[in-house]
Short mmCIF file of C-alpha atoms and ligand atoms in Angstrom, two decimals:
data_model
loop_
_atom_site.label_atom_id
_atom_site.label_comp_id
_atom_site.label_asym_id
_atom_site.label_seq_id
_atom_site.Cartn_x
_atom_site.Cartn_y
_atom_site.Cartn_z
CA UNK A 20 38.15 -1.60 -31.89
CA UNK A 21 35.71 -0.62 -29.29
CA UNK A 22 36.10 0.56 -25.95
CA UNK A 23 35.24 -2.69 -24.69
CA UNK A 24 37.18 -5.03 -26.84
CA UNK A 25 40.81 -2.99 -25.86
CA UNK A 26 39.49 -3.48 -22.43
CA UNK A 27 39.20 -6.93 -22.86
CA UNK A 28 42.51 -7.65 -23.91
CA UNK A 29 43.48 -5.30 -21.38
CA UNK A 30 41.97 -7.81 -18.55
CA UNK A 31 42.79 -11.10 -20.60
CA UNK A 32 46.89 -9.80 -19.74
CA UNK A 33 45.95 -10.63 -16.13
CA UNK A 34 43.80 -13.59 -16.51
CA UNK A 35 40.89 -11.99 -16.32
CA UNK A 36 37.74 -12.97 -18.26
CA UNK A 37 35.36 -10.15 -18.75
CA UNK A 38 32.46 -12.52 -20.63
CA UNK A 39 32.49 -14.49 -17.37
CA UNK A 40 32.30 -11.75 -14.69
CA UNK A 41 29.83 -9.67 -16.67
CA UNK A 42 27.24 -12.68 -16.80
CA UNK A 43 28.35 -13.93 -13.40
CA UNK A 44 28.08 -10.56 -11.85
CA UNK A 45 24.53 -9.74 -13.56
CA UNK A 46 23.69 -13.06 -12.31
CA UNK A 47 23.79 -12.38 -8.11
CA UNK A 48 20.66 -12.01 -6.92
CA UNK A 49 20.20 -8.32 -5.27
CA UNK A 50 17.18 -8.01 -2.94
CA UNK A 51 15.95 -4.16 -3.01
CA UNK A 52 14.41 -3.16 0.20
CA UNK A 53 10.90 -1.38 -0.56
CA UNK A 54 11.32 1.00 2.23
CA UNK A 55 13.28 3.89 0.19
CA UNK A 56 9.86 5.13 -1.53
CA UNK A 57 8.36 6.31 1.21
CA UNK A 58 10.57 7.17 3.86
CA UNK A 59 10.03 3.82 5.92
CA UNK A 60 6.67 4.85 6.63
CA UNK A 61 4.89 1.87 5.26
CA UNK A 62 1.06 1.08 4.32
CA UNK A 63 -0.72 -0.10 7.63
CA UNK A 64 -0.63 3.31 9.34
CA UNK A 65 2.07 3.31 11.69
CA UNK A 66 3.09 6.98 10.22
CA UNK A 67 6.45 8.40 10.26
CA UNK A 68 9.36 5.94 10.92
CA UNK A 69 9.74 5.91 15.00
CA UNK A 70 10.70 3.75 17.73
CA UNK A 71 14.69 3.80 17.06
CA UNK A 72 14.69 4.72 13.54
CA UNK A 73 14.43 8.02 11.20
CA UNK A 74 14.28 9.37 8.36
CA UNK A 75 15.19 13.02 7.16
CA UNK A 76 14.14 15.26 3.89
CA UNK A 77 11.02 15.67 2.56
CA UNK A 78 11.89 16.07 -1.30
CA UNK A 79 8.60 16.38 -2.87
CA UNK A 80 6.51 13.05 -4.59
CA UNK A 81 6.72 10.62 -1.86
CA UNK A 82 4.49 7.40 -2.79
CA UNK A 83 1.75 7.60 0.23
CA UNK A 84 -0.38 4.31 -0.54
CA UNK A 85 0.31 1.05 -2.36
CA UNK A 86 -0.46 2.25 -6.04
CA UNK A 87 1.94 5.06 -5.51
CA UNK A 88 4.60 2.93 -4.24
CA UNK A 89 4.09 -0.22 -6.75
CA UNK A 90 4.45 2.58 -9.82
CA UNK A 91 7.66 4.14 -8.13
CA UNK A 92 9.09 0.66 -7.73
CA UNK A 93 8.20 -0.59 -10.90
CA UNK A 94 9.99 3.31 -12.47
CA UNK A 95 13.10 2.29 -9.82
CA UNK A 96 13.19 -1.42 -11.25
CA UNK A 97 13.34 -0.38 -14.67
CA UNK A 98 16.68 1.22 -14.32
CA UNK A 99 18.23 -1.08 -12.37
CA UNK A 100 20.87 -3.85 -13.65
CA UNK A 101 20.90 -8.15 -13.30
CA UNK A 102 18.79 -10.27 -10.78
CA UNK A 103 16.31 -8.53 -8.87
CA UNK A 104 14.18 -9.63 -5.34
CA UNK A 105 11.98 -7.52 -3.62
CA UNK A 106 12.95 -7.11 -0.02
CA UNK A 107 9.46 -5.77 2.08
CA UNK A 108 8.55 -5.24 5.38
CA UNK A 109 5.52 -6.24 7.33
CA UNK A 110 4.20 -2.57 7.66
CA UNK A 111 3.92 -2.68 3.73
CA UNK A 112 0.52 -5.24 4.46
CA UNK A 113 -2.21 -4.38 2.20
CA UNK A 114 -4.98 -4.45 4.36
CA UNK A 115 -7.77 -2.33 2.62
CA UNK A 116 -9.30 -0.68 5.27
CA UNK A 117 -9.66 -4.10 7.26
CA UNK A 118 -8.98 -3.94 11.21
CA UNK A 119 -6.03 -6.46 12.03
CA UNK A 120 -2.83 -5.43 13.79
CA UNK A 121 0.30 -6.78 13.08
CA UNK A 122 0.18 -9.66 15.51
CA UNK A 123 -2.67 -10.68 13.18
CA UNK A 124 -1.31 -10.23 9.69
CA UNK A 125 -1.87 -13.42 7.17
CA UNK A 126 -0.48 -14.21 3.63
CA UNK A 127 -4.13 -12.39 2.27
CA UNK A 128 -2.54 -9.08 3.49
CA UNK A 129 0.50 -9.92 0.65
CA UNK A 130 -0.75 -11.35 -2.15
CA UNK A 131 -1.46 -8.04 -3.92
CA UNK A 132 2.60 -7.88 -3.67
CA UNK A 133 3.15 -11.53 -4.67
CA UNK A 134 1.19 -10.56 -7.83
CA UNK A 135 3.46 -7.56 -7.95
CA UNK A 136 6.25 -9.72 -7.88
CA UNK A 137 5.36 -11.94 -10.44
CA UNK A 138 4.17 -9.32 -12.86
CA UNK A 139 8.19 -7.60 -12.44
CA UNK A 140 9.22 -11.47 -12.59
CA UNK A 141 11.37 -10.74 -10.02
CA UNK A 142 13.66 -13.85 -8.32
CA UNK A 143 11.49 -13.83 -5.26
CA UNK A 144 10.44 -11.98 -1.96
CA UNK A 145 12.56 -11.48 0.89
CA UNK A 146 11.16 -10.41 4.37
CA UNK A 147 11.24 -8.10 7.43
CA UNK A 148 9.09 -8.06 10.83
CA UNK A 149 8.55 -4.56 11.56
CA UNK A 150 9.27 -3.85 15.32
CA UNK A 151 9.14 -0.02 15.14
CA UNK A 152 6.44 3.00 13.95
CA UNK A 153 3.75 1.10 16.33
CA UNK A 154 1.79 1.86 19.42
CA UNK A 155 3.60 -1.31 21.26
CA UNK A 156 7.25 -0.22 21.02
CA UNK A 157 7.16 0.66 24.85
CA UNK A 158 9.75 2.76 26.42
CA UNK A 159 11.89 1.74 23.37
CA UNK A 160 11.47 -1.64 23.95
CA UNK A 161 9.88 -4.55 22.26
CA UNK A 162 11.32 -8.06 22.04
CA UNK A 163 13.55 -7.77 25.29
CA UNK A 164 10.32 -5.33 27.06
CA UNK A 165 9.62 -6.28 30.87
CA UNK A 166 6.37 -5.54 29.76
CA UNK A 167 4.61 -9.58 28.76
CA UNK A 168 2.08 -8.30 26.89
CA UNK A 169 4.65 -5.98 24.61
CA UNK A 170 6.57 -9.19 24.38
CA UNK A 171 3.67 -11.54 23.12
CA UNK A 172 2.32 -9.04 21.19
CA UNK A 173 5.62 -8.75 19.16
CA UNK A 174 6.31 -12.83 19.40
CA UNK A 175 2.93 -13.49 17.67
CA UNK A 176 3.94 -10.71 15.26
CA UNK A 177 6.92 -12.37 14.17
CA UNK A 178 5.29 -16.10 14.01
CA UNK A 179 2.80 -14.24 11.50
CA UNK A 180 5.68 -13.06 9.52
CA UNK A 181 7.20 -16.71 9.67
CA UNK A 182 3.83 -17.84 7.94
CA UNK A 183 3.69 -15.14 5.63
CA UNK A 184 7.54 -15.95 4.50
CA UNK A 185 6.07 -19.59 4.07
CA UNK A 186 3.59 -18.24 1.55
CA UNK A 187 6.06 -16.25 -0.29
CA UNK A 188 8.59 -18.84 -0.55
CA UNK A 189 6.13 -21.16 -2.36
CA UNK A 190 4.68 -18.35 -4.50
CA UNK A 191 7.91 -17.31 -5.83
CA UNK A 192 9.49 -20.62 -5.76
CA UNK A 193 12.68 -18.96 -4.07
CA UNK A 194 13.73 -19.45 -0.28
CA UNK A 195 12.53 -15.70 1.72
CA UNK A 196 15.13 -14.81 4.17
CA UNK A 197 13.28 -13.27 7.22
CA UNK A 198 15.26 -10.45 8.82
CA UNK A 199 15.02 -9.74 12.67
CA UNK A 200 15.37 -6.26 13.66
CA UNK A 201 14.75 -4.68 16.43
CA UNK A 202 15.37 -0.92 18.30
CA UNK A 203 15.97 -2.33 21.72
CA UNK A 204 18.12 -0.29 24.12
CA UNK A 205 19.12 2.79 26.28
CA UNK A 206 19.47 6.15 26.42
CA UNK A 207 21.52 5.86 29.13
CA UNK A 208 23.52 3.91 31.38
CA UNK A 209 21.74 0.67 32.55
CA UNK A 210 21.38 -0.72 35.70
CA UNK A 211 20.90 -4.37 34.03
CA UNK A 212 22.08 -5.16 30.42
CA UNK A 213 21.82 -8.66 31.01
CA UNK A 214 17.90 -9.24 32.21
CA UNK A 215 16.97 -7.73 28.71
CA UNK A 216 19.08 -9.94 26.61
CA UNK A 217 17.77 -12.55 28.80
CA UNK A 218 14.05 -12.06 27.72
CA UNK A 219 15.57 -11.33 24.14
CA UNK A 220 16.75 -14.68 23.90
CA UNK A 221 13.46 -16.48 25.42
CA UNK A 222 11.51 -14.24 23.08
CA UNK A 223 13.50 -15.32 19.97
CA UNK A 224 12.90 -18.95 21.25
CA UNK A 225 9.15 -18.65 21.30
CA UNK A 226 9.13 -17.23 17.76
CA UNK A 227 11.73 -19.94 16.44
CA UNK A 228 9.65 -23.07 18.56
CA UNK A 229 6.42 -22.47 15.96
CA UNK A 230 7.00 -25.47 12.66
CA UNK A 231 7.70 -23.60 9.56
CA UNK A 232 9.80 -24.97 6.69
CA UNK A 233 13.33 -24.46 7.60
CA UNK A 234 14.40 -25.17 4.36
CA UNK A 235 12.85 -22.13 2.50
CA UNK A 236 12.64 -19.94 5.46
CA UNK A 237 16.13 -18.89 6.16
CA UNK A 238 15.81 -16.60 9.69
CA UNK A 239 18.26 -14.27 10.05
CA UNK A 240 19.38 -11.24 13.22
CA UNK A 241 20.29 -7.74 12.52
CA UNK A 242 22.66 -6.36 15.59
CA UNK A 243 23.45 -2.65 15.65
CA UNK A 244 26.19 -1.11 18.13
CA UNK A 245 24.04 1.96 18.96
CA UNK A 246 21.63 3.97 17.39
CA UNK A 247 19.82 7.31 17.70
CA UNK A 248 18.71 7.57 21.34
CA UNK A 249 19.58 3.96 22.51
CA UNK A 250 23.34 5.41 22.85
CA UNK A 251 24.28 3.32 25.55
CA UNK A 252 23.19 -0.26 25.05
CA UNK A 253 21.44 -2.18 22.37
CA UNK A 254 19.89 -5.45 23.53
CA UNK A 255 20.48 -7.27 20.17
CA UNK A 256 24.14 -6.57 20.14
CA UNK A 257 26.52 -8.27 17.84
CA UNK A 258 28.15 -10.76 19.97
CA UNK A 259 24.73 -11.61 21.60
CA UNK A 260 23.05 -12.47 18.17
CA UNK A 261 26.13 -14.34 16.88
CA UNK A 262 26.41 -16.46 19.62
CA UNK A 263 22.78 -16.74 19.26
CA UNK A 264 22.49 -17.81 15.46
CA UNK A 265 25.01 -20.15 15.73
CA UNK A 266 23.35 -21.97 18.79
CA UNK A 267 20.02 -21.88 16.92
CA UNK A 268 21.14 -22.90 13.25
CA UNK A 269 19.75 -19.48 11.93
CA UNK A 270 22.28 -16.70 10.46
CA UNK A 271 23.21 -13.34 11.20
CA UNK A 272 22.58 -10.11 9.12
CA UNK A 273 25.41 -7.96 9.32
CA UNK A 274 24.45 -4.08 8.17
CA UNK A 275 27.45 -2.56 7.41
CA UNK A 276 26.40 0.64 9.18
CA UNK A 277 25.99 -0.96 12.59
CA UNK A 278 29.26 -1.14 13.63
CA UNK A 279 31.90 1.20 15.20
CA UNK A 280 33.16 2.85 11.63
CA UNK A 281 36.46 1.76 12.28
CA UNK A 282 34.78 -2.24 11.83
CA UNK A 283 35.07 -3.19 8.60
CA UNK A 284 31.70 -6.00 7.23
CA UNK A 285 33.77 -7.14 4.54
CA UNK A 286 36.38 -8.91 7.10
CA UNK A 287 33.22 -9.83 9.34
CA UNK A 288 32.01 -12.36 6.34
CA UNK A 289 34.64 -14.71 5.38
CA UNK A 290 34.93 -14.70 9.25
CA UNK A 291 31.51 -15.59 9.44
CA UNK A 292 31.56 -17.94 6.53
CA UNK A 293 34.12 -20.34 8.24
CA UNK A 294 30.72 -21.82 10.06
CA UNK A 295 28.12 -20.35 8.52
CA UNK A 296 26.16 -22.05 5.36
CA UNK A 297 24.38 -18.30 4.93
CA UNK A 298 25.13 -14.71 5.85
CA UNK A 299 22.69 -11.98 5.13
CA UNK A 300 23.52 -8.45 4.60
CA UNK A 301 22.16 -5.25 4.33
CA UNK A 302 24.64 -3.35 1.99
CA UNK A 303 24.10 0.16 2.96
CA UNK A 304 26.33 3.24 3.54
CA UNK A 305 27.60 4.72 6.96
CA UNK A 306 28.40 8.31 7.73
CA UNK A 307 30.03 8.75 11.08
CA UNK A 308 27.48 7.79 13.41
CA UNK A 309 24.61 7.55 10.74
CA UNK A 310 23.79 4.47 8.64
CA UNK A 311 21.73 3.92 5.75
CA UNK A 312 22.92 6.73 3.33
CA UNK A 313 22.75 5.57 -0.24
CA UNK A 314 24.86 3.29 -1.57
CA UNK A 315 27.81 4.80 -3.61
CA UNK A 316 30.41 2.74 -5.22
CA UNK A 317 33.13 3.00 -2.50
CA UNK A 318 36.17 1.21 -1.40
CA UNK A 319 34.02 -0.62 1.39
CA UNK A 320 31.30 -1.63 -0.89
CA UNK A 321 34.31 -2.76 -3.59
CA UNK A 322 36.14 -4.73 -0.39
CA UNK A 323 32.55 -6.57 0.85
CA UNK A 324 31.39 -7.77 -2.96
CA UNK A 325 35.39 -8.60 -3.26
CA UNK A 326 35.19 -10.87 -0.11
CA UNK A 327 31.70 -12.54 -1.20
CA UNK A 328 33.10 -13.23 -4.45
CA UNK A 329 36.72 -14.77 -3.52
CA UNK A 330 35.26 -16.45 -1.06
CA UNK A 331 33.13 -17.82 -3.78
CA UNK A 332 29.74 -17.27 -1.49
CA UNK A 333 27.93 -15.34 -4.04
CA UNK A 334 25.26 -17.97 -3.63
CA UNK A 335 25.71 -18.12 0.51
CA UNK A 336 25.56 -14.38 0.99
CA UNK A 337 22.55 -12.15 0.98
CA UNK A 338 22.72 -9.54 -0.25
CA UNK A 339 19.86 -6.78 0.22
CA UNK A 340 20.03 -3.37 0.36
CA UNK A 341 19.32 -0.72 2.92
CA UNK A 342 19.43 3.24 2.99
CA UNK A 343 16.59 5.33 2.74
CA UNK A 344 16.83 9.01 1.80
CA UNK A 345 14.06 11.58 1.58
CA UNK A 346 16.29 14.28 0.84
CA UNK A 347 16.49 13.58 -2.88
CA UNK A 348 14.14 11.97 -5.55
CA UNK A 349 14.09 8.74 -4.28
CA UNK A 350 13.76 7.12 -7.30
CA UNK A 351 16.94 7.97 -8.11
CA UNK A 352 18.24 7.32 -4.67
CA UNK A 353 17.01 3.68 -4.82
CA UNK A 354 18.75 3.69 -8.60
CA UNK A 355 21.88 4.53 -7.46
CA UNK A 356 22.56 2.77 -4.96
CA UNK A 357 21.78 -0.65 -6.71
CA UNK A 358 23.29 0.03 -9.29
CA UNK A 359 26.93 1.02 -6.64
CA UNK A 360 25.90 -2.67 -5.90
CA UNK A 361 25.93 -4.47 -9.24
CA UNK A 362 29.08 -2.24 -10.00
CA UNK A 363 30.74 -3.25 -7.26
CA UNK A 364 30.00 -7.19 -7.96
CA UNK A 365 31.50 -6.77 -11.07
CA UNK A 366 34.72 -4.91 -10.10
CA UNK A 367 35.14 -8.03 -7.70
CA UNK A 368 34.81 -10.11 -10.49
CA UNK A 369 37.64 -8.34 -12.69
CA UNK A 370 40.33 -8.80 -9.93
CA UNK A 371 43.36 -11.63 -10.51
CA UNK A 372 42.01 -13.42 -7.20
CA UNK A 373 44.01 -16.41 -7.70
CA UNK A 374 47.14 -14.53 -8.52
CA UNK A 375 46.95 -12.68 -5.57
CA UNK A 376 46.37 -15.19 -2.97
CA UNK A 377 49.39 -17.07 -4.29
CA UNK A 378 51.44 -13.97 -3.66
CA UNK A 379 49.49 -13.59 -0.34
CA UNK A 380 50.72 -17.35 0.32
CA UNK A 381 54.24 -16.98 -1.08
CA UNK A 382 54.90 -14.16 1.30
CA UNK A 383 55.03 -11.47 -2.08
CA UNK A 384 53.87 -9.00 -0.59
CA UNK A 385 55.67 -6.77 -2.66
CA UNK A 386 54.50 -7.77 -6.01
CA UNK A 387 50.78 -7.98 -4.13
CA UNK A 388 50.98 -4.62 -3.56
CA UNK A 389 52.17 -3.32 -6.98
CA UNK A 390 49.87 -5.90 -8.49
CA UNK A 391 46.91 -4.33 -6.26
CA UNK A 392 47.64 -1.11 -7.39
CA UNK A 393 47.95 -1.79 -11.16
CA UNK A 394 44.58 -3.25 -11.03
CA UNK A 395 42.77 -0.35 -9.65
CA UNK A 396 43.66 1.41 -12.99
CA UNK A 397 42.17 -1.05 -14.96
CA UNK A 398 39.23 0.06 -17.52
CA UNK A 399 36.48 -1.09 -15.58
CA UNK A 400 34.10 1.50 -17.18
CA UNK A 401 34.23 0.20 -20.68
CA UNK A 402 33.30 -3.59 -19.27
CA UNK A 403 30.46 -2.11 -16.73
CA UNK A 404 29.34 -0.20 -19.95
CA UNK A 405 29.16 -3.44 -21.57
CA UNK A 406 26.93 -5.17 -19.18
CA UNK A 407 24.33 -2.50 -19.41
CA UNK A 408 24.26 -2.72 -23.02
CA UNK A 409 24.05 -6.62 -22.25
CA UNK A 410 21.11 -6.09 -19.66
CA UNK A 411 19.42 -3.81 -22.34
CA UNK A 412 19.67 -1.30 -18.99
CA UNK A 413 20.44 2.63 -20.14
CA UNK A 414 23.75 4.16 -19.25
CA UNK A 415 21.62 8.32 -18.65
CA UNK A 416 18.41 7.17 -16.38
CA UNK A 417 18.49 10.23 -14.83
CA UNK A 418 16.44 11.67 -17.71
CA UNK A 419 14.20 9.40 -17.07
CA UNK A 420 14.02 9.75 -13.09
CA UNK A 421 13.85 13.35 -13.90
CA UNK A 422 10.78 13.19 -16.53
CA UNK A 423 8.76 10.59 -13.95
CA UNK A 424 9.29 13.81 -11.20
CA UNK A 425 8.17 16.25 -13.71
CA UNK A 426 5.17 14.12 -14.87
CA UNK A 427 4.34 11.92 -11.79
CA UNK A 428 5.76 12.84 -8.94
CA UNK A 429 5.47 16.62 -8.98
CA UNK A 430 1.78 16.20 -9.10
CA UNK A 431 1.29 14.31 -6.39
C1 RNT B 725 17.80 -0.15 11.29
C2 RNT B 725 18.08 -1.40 10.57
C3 RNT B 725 16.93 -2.00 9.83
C4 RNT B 725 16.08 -1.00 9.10
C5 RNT B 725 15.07 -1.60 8.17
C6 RNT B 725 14.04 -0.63 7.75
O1 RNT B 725 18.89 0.41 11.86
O2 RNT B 725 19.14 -1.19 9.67
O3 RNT B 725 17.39 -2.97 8.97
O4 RNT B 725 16.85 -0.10 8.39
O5 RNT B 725 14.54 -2.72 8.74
ZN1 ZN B 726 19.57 -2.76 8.27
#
């Protein structure tokens, strides 16, 4: 008997069917963010990641133009497991030497990535304005910016994107979620905090009052509680963009490293999901006061994919990725991390879900709790091992990470 079949049986004892969870959980779409081969810097010149967001490390090979970064991607994709979408941001235009600014970016500037796309036969494209590493972030600001001209310039930039997620959404045949974010807020203690959420929310408006196909363009906001020196307000807080995705029909992307450490995302979404038809997220991993660290298969990460899948919202929530680290080879940074994710889908989907919610609702909590515990020692291994052989997906990549270094990336 193999290692899989006595792990089978193992699960069947608790109701548990491994063939269904390992399709089911290869199945969920997971949209990797394009950002963690180069650091965040992107392809239209903007430089370094600035303007409320960082990166640190400088391991050696990072991709520094768009051949670089398609060949690293298409390396990354290789060893990754189930449905794949690629999740891009507007700095990542292909522009070719052509003088437009991002308030002026058109579908053109992505159709080298839409062939890209195809050619990986990925499930589709998924979408980010980029509000930071530019000339126009002024005094930190951009959306919510007392400054009209900083605020138009950014509107118009993320009507462009709007188009652009148009265009991808009928290449691909698969509805582009467009993801908000933006570094707004202060070092220090503010003299207004409401005047800037004010112009947030009329600046949202404008962008939202252009036509664009509602019904393959979902819009979504990404709130943060602070980050690196905005320590004392963020305009696009959470309760701001909540209350303002609900009044607006769009949704809200939570990033489970923009919250105070001791709020947990994985209670935020069924909370969410009790009047929301979609919730994004950007699955990434917080350390203290630091987000985006890779992606490691953790108890949070378990506890988030557990809520999407008993809430049975695999096909309501979002789920992209976000960490970017240029401390180690990135490649195998960006592997690891999806893979965490796909893990962590599938332990969801090896839990007695029904079992326990009828103890939850029987007041068992006793039972719950030995049953809870029994199930962490459950041989997930042998049924994860399983899906990778199913996926044809390799169980050692890191060879292979470590041979593209050696031949590829060392001699950049
Ligand atoms: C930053 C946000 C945002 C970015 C990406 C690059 O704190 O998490 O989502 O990480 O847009
Ligand atoms: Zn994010």
């Amino acid at each position: 008997m193999t290692a899989y079949q006595l792990a089978k049986e193992e699960y069947a004892k608790f109701g548990i069917d491994t063939e269904a969870a390992i399709k089911a959980a290869a199945a969920v779409p997971i949209s990797v963010h394009c950002w963690q081969g180069d650091d965040v810097v992107g392809l239209d010149g903007g430089g370094a990641a600035s303007g409320g967001i960082q990166t640190t490390g400088n391991y050696l090979g990072r991709a520094t133009d768009f051949e670089e970064l398609k060949a690293d991607i298409k390396e990354a994709f290789s060893l990754m497991t189930g449905k794949l979408r690629l999740n891009l941001h507007a700095s990542y235009a292909v522009l070719n030497g052509e003088k437009v600014d991002r308030d002026g970016y058109e579908p053109k500037h992505f159709a080298p990535w839409v062939q890209f796309a195809k050619e990986l036969g990925l499930d589709g494209i998924d979408f980010n304005p980029t509000l930071f590493s530019h000339k126009n972030v002024k005094d930190g600001l951009t959306l919510s910016s007392p400054d009209e001209n900083i605020r138009t310039f950014w509107v118009n930039h993320c009507k462009a994107c709007l188009r652009i997620a148009e265009y991808f959404a009928r290449e691909m045949n698969s509805k582009c979620l467009v993801n908000i974010w933006i570094p707004d807020g202060l070092k220090d203690v503010p003299a207004d905090r409401l005047g800037p959420r004010l112009r947030l929310k009329q600046s949202l408006d404008d962008i939202l009052s252009v036509p664009y196909d509602k019904e393959n363009v979902l819009v979504a906001v990404e709130s943060k509680v602070f980050g690196i020196g905005v320590e004392s307000y963020t305009v696009g807080s959470n309760e701001f963009y909540q209350n303002y995705a609900a009044k607006k029909g769009i949704c809200c992307l939570l990033d489970n490293g923009h919250y105070h450490p001791l709020e947990y995302v994985s209670d935020k979404i069924p909370a969410l999901l009790a009047f929301y038809d979609t919730v994004a997220l950007h699955v990434t991993r917080g350390v203290r006061w630091d987000s985006d660290h890779v992606v490691l298969f953790e108890d949070e990460l378990k506890e988030i994919m557990t809520e999407i899948v008993r809430c049975g919202a695999t096909e309501k929530v979002r789920i992209g990725l976000d960490y970017f680290d240029a401390s180690i080879n990135r490649i195998a940074a960006w592997v690891t991390g999806q893979r965490a994710a796909r893990e962590a889908l599938l332990f969801a989907m090896l839990q007695p879900h029904e079992t326990m919610r009828k103890m939850q609702d029987g007041a068992r909590f006793t039972e719950l709790m030995a049953l809870r515990e029994r199930c962490k020692l459950l041989p997930f291994g042998a049924v994860w091992k399983e899906l990778l052989s199913r996926e044809n997906a390799r169980e050692d990549w890191i060879e292979e990470v470590l041979s593209y270094e050696k031949d590829v990336l060392s001699v950049r």
